[in-house]
mmCIF file of C-alpha atoms in Angstrom:
data_model
loop_
_atom_site.group_PDB
_atom_site.id
_atom_site.type_symbol
_atom_site.label_atom_id
_atom_site.label_comp_id
_atom_site.label_asym_id
_atom_site.label_seq_id
_atom_site.Cartn_x
_atom_site.Cartn_y
_atom_site.Cartn_z
ATOM 1 C CA ASP A 1 -6.465 7.027 15.746
ATOM 2 C CA THR A 2 -5.364 5.160 12.621
ATOM 3 C CA GLU A 3 -2.971 7.805 11.407
ATOM 4 C CA VAL A 4 0.560 7.394 10.145
ATOM 5 C CA THR A 5 2.349 10.702 9.640
ATOM 6 C CA GLN A 6 5.309 11.382 7.380
ATOM 7 C CA THR A 7 7.616 14.362 7.016
ATOM 8 C CA PRO A 8 8.495 16.123 4.858
ATOM 9 C CA LYS A 9 5.679 16.011 2.293
ATOM 10 C CA HIS A 10 8.033 17.016 -0.505
ATOM 11 C CA LEU A 11 11.824 16.851 -0.779
ATOM 12 C CA VAL A 12 14.196 17.961 -3.507
ATOM 13 C CA MET A 13 17.819 16.908 -3.133
ATOM 14 C CA GLY A 14 20.994 16.769 -5.133
ATOM 15 C CA MET A 15 22.943 13.580 -5.675
ATOM 16 C CA THR A 16 25.559 14.568 -3.082
ATOM 17 C CA ASN A 17 23.094 15.549 -0.366
ATOM 18 C CA LYS A 18 22.216 13.675 2.813
ATOM 19 C CA LYS A 19 18.618 13.842 3.949
ATOM 20 C CA SER A 20 16.219 11.865 6.133
ATOM 21 C CA LEU A 21 12.563 10.903 5.843
ATOM 22 C CA LYS A 22 10.583 10.508 9.036
ATOM 23 C CA CYS A 23 7.538 8.435 9.912
ATOM 24 C CA GLU A 24 5.524 8.274 13.115
ATOM 25 C CA GLN A 25 2.566 6.240 14.370
ATOM 26 C CA HIS A 26 0.831 6.186 17.737
ATOM 27 C CA MET A 27 -1.360 3.134 17.244
ATOM 28 C CA GLY A 28 0.901 0.843 19.268
ATOM 29 C CA HIS A 29 1.806 -1.043 16.121
ATOM 30 C CA ARG A 30 4.965 -3.131 16.366
ATOM 31 C CA ALA A 31 5.680 -3.559 12.651
ATOM 32 C CA MET A 32 6.684 -0.667 10.393
ATOM 33 C CA TYR A 33 7.471 -0.597 6.703
ATOM 34 C CA TRP A 34 9.114 1.522 4.022
ATOM 35 C CA TYR A 35 7.826 1.324 0.468
ATOM 36 C CA LYS A 36 8.841 3.051 -2.752
ATOM 37 C CA GLN A 37 6.195 3.870 -5.323
ATOM 38 C CA LYS A 38 6.731 5.023 -8.896
ATOM 39 C CA ALA A 39 3.955 6.741 -10.850
ATOM 40 C CA LYS A 40 1.116 4.445 -11.926
ATOM 41 C CA LYS A 41 2.723 1.440 -10.199
ATOM 42 C CA PRO A 42 1.930 -0.406 -6.977
ATOM 43 C CA PRO A 43 4.136 0.175 -3.917
ATOM 44 C CA GLU A 44 7.375 -1.830 -3.733
ATOM 45 C CA LEU A 45 8.497 -3.065 -0.339
ATOM 46 C CA MET A 46 11.921 -1.845 0.812
ATOM 47 C CA PHE A 47 12.269 -2.602 4.529
ATOM 48 C CA VAL A 48 10.276 -4.127 7.378
ATOM 49 C CA TYR A 49 10.901 -3.558 11.071
ATOM 50 C CA SER A 50 9.356 -5.781 13.704
ATOM 51 C CA TYR A 51 9.691 -4.849 17.373
ATOM 52 C CA GLU A 52 12.289 -2.240 16.376
ATOM 53 C CA LYS A 53 14.527 -4.784 14.659
ATOM 54 C CA LEU A 54 15.096 -4.987 10.915
ATOM 55 C CA SER A 55 13.172 -8.024 9.731
ATOM 56 C CA ILE A 56 13.242 -7.706 5.942
ATOM 57 C CA ASN A 57 15.559 -5.846 3.572
ATOM 58 C CA GLU A 58 14.419 -6.317 -0.011
ATOM 59 C CA SER A 59 17.960 -6.004 -1.413
ATOM 60 C CA VAL A 60 17.772 -2.229 -1.228
ATOM 61 C CA PRO A 61 20.952 -0.296 -2.214
ATOM 62 C CA SER A 62 23.019 0.914 0.731
ATOM 63 C CA ARG A 63 22.373 4.548 -0.189
ATOM 64 C CA PHE A 64 19.063 3.956 1.628
ATOM 65 C CA SER A 65 19.581 3.355 5.347
ATOM 66 C CA PRO A 66 16.614 2.666 7.631
ATOM 67 C CA GLU A 67 16.508 3.323 11.344
ATOM 68 C CA CYS A 68 13.910 2.564 14.001
ATOM 69 C CA PRO A 69 14.731 4.669 17.109
ATOM 70 C CA ASN A 70 11.680 3.410 19.009
ATOM 71 C CA SER A 71 8.401 1.629 18.447
ATOM 72 C CA SER A 72 6.660 4.780 17.179
ATOM 73 C CA LEU A 73 9.306 6.176 14.854
ATOM 74 C CA LEU A 74 10.864 5.050 11.618
ATOM 75 C CA ASN A 75 13.466 6.974 9.641
ATOM 76 C CA LEU A 76 14.936 6.506 6.186
ATOM 77 C CA HIS A 77 18.347 8.102 5.705
ATOM 78 C CA LEU A 78 19.250 9.030 2.157
ATOM 79 C CA HIS A 79 22.769 9.589 0.813
ATOM 80 C CA ALA A 80 24.216 9.815 -2.689
ATOM 81 C CA LEU A 81 20.910 9.089 -4.368
ATOM 82 C CA GLN A 82 20.420 8.806 -8.121
ATOM 83 C CA PRO A 83 17.763 10.542 -10.240
ATOM 84 C CA GLU A 84 16.023 7.181 -10.701
ATOM 85 C CA ASP A 85 15.405 7.113 -6.944
ATOM 86 C CA SER A 86 12.864 9.903 -7.425
ATOM 87 C CA ALA A 87 9.534 8.463 -6.261
ATOM 88 C CA LEU A 88 6.867 8.569 -3.567
ATOM 89 C CA TYR A 89 8.208 7.001 -0.361
ATOM 90 C CA LEU A 90 5.508 5.496 1.795
ATOM 91 C CA CYS A 91 5.629 4.427 5.411
ATOM 92 C CA ALA A 92 3.152 1.906 6.799
ATOM 93 C CA SER A 93 2.513 0.165 10.085
ATOM 94 C CA SER A 94 0.613 -2.887 11.304
ATOM 95 C CA GLN A 95 -0.086 -4.443 14.699
ATOM 96 C CA GLY A 96 2.483 -7.118 14.029
ATOM 97 C CA LEU A 97 3.786 -9.153 11.147
ATOM 98 C CA ALA A 98 0.980 -11.655 11.648
ATOM 99 C CA GLN A 99 -1.619 -8.879 11.569
ATOM 100 C CA GLU A 100 -1.733 -8.181 7.934
ATOM 101 C CA THR A 101 -3.608 -4.910 7.650
ATOM 102 C CA GLN A 102 -1.056 -2.226 6.912
ATOM 103 C CA TYR A 103 -1.983 1.425 7.390
ATOM 104 C CA PHE A 104 -0.141 3.876 5.182
ATOM 105 C CA GLY A 105 1.036 7.423 5.647
ATOM 106 C CA PRO A 106 0.591 10.118 2.993
ATOM 107 C CA GLY A 107 4.100 9.640 1.653
ATOM 108 C CA THR A 108 7.082 11.873 0.899
ATOM 109 C CA ARG A 109 7.431 12.948 -2.725
ATOM 110 C CA LEU A 110 11.188 12.836 -3.425
ATOM 111 C CA LEU A 111 12.899 14.424 -6.412
ATOM 112 C CA VAL A 112 16.611 13.775 -6.928
ATOM 113 C CA LEU A 113 18.356 16.210 -9.246
ATOM 114 C CA GLY B 1 -19.359 -0.598 -14.972
ATOM 115 C CA GLU B 2 -16.905 -3.515 -14.676
ATOM 116 C CA SER B 3 -13.187 -3.980 -15.215
ATOM 117 C CA VAL B 4 -10.696 -6.771 -15.247
ATOM 118 C CA GLY B 5 -7.725 -5.204 -13.502
ATOM 119 C CA LEU B 6 -5.036 -6.877 -15.534
ATOM 120 C CA HIS B 7 -6.573 -6.207 -18.961
ATOM 121 C CA LEU B 8 -8.423 -2.898 -18.496
ATOM 122 C CA PRO B 9 -6.557 -0.643 -16.110
ATOM 123 C CA THR B 10 -9.091 2.186 -16.407
ATOM 124 C CA LEU B 11 -12.773 2.038 -15.523
ATOM 125 C CA SER B 12 -15.108 4.934 -16.226
ATOM 126 C CA VAL B 13 -18.581 4.996 -14.642
ATOM 127 C CA GLN B 14 -21.442 7.422 -14.246
ATOM 128 C CA GLU B 15 -22.151 8.864 -10.834
ATOM 129 C CA GLY B 16 -24.753 6.747 -9.088
ATOM 130 C CA ASP B 17 -23.929 3.560 -10.986
ATOM 131 C CA ASN B 18 -22.399 0.513 -9.343
ATOM 132 C CA SER B 19 -18.715 -0.225 -10.043
ATOM 133 C CA ILE B 20 -16.996 -3.589 -10.126
ATOM 134 C CA ILE B 21 -13.211 -3.795 -10.023
ATOM 135 C CA ASN B 22 -11.684 -7.205 -10.611
ATOM 136 C CA CYS B 23 -8.393 -8.738 -9.596
ATOM 137 C CA ALA B 24 -6.820 -12.087 -10.450
ATOM 138 C CA TYR B 25 -4.421 -13.243 -7.763
ATOM 139 C CA SER B 26 -1.489 -15.520 -8.272
ATOM 140 C CA ASN B 27 -0.941 -17.772 -5.274
ATOM 141 C CA SER B 28 -3.429 -20.442 -4.237
ATOM 142 C CA ALA B 29 -1.807 -20.422 -0.776
ATOM 143 C CA SER B 30 -2.785 -16.789 -0.201
ATOM 144 C CA ASP B 31 -5.176 -16.578 2.720
ATOM 145 C CA TYR B 32 -5.724 -12.864 3.206
ATOM 146 C CA PHE B 33 -6.740 -10.238 0.679
ATOM 147 C CA ILE B 34 -6.980 -6.473 0.950
ATOM 148 C CA TRP B 35 -8.332 -3.658 -1.182
ATOM 149 C CA TYR B 36 -6.675 -0.253 -0.998
ATOM 150 C CA LYS B 37 -7.809 3.038 -2.515
ATOM 151 C CA GLN B 38 -5.167 5.557 -3.523
ATOM 152 C CA GLU B 39 -6.177 9.086 -4.444
ATOM 153 C CA SER B 40 -3.825 11.302 -6.389
ATOM 154 C CA GLY B 41 -0.958 12.556 -4.208
ATOM 155 C CA LYS B 42 -1.955 10.425 -1.208
ATOM 156 C CA GLY B 43 -0.946 7.131 0.365
ATOM 157 C CA PRO B 44 -3.015 3.956 -0.063
ATOM 158 C CA GLN B 45 -6.089 3.881 2.162
ATOM 159 C CA PHE B 46 -7.400 0.587 3.523
ATOM 160 C CA ILE B 47 -10.932 -0.122 2.274
ATOM 161 C CA ILE B 48 -11.845 -3.685 3.142
ATOM 162 C CA ASP B 49 -10.259 -7.075 3.634
ATOM 163 C CA ILE B 50 -11.319 -10.704 3.454
ATOM 164 C CA ARG B 51 -9.854 -13.973 4.660
ATOM 165 C CA SER B 52 -9.830 -17.151 2.645
ATOM 166 C CA ASN B 53 -12.433 -18.828 4.865
ATOM 167 C CA MET B 54 -15.021 -16.356 3.572
ATOM 168 C CA ASP B 55 -16.367 -15.692 0.081
ATOM 169 C CA LYS B 56 -18.084 -12.360 0.701
ATOM 170 C CA ARG B 57 -17.690 -9.436 3.029
ATOM 171 C CA GLN B 58 -19.604 -6.170 3.112
ATOM 172 C CA GLY B 59 -18.679 -2.733 4.284
ATOM 173 C CA GLN B 60 -20.233 0.662 3.853
ATOM 174 C CA ARG B 61 -21.144 0.816 0.125
ATOM 175 C CA VAL B 62 -18.424 -1.737 -0.665
ATOM 176 C CA THR B 63 -18.512 -5.504 -1.025
ATOM 177 C CA VAL B 64 -15.578 -7.815 -1.615
ATOM 178 C CA LEU B 65 -16.134 -11.200 -3.266
ATOM 179 C CA LEU B 66 -13.568 -13.987 -3.233
ATOM 180 C CA ASN B 67 -13.630 -16.955 -5.595
ATOM 181 C CA LYS B 68 -10.821 -19.272 -4.584
ATOM 182 C CA THR B 69 -11.610 -21.785 -7.316
ATOM 183 C CA VAL B 70 -10.546 -19.382 -10.035
ATOM 184 C CA LYS B 71 -8.332 -17.178 -7.825
ATOM 185 C CA HIS B 72 -10.441 -14.112 -8.406
ATOM 186 C CA LEU B 73 -11.228 -11.162 -6.175
ATOM 187 C CA SER B 74 -13.621 -8.322 -6.873
ATOM 188 C CA LEU B 75 -14.557 -5.034 -5.245
ATOM 189 C CA GLN B 76 -18.061 -3.741 -5.751
ATOM 190 C CA ILE B 77 -18.843 -0.109 -5.012
ATOM 191 C CA ALA B 78 -22.514 0.787 -4.766
ATOM 192 C CA ALA B 79 -23.848 4.154 -5.951
ATOM 193 C CA THR B 80 -20.427 5.376 -7.065
ATOM 194 C CA GLN B 81 -19.648 8.978 -6.155
ATOM 195 C CA PRO B 82 -17.081 11.456 -7.541
ATOM 196 C CA GLY B 83 -15.077 10.997 -4.328
ATOM 197 C CA ASP B 84 -14.580 7.356 -5.288
ATOM 198 C CA SER B 85 -12.325 8.399 -8.186
ATOM 199 C CA ALA B 86 -8.933 6.882 -7.408
ATOM 200 C CA VAL B 87 -6.637 3.971 -8.212
ATOM 201 C CA TYR B 88 -7.729 0.745 -6.524
ATOM 202 C CA PHE B 89 -5.164 -1.924 -5.649
ATOM 203 C CA CYS B 90 -5.829 -5.471 -4.571
ATOM 204 C CA ALA B 91 -3.171 -7.207 -2.491
ATOM 205 C CA GLU B 92 -2.714 -10.815 -1.397
ATOM 206 C CA ASN B 93 -0.818 -12.195 1.535
ATOM 207 C CA ASN B 94 0.236 -15.594 2.850
ATOM 208 C CA ALA B 95 2.345 -16.998 5.659
ATOM 209 C CA GLY B 96 4.736 -18.656 3.236
ATOM 210 C CA ASN B 97 5.810 -15.281 1.869
ATOM 211 C CA ASN B 98 6.803 -13.714 5.190
ATOM 212 C CA ARG B 99 3.399 -12.036 5.130
ATOM 213 C CA LYS B 100 4.655 -9.597 2.467
ATOM 214 C CA LEU B 101 1.858 -8.046 0.448
ATOM 215 C CA ILE B 102 1.754 -8.997 -3.225
ATOM 216 C CA TRP B 103 0.114 -6.126 -5.064
ATOM 217 C CA GLY B 104 -2.005 -6.118 -8.182
ATOM 218 C CA LEU B 105 -1.244 -3.582 -10.911
ATOM 219 C CA GLY B 106 -4.127 -1.314 -9.931
ATOM 220 C CA THR B 107 -7.271 -0.083 -11.664
ATOM 221 C CA SER B 108 -8.010 3.584 -12.150
ATOM 222 C CA LEU B 109 -11.657 4.447 -11.480
ATOM 223 C CA ALA B 110 -13.040 7.649 -13.005
ATOM 224 C CA VAL B 111 -16.503 8.756 -11.941
ATOM 225 C CA ASN B 112 -18.318 11.041 -14.369
ATOM 226 C CA PRO B 113 -20.802 13.493 -12.832
#
């Protein structure tokens, strides 16, 4: 099973809302990632978790708050977002940071109004 | 059909022809390279990878070639099918960059029936 699942598939939220994106993998991977992708652009790294600890934060605004409750789950909490935050949010996982192949989920399409 | 990813972001080929998608990478220290396929509305899908100690690797209908002298990577798709229509991203990776993926801009492949 090489599947990474993400929920919801689509999300529309206002700038004052609080919402969460969820990601799950059951491959025993110990590294998990959040990416943001704008149309016709490559994914941009946001956060990396390794063994459930935040390893990399790519200077992401604090209105995005990641959480890794356990080795299979990764959340991204959203609060007070801006319209320019509208994008496809992708979760990925890999065996470890030294194992470079990252497997991606289908993404959550986020629209901020 | 053939493309240079940075200069021709769209490649159009006839069904059954071979496709070549090119990528120029930036860092001579990069030691791991990956090709991803991203269909519309989906997350990137791992296709094939290659390490810097190799210059060619073959998969099912796909071949990746690595030329470290000129820092060039290519993806060859044999007998291109309509289901191959997607955006293809190359990505490079090295230990000196915390193993973060550095993505190419992507090439859109359109297969004409």
